[in-house]
XYZ file of C-alpha atoms in Angstrom:
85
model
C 11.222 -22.283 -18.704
C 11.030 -18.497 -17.341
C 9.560 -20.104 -13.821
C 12.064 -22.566 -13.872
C 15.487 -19.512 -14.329
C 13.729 -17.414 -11.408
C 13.268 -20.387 -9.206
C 16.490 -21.565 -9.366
C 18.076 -18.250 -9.473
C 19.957 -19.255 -12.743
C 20.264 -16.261 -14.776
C 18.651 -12.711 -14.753
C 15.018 -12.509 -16.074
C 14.247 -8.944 -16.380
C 14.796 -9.586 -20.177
C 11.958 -12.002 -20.103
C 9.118 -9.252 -18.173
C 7.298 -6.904 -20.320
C 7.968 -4.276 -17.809
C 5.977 -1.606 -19.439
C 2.299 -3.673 -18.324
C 3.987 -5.194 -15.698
C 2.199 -4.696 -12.172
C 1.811 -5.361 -8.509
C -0.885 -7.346 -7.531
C -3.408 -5.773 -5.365
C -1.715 -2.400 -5.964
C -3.748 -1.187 -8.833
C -4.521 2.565 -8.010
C -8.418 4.024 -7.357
C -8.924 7.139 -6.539
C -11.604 8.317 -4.157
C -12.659 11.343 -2.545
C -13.267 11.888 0.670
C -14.463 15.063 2.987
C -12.682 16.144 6.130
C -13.372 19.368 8.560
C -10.961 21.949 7.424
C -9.162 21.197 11.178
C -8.326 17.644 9.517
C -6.649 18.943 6.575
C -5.281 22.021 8.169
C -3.201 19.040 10.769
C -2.652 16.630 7.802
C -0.588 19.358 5.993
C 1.035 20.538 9.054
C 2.592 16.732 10.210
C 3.273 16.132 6.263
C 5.089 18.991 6.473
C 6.756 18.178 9.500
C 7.921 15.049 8.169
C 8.853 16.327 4.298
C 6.044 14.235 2.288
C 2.610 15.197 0.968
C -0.591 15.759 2.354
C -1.876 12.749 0.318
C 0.864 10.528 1.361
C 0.238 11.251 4.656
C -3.184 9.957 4.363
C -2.357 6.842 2.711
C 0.492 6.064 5.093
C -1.558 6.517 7.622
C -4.627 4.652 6.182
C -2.516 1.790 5.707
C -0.810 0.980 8.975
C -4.426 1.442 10.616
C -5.409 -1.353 8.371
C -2.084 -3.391 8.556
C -2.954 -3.205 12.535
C -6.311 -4.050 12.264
C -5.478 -6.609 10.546
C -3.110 -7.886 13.027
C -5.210 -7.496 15.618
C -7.986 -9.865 13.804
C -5.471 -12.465 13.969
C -3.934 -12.618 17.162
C -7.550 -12.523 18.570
C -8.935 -15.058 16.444
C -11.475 -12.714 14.396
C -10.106 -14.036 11.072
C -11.143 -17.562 11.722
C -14.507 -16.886 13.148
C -15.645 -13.982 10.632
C -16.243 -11.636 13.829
C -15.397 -8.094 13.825
């Protein structure tokens, strides 16, 4: 019945999500630590600061559109299919 509302666009569901467990798949949060030459961090906080976000943020916006691209580039050349890095 829920399914059915959201797929046809029928009526607002929000009532029907328990919003307080709700989550994002593959967005569950793990924290790590990692080392980096003081040089590293000294330039991380410098460009966050540039650009008004955090040192941390920085890192994970970063991190991710490295891996987004990498990603991209796996499948225009194929690797995905093949296994190949």
């Amino acid at each position: 019945m829920k399914a059915k509302k959201f797929e046809e666009d029928q009526e607002d569901i929000v009532d029907d999500l328990n919003l307080p467990t709700a989550r994002r798949v593959d967005q569950e949060q793990k924290r790590i630590n990692v080392d980096f030459p003081a040089w590293v961090v000294e330039s991380l906080g410098r460009e966050a600061a540039r650009i008004g976000i955090t040192r941390q943020s920085i890192i994970k916006v970063w991190l991710v559109e490295r891996l987004q691209a990498e990603a991209a580039n796996k499948l225009l050349n194929g690797d995905a299919a093949s296994g190949a890095h």
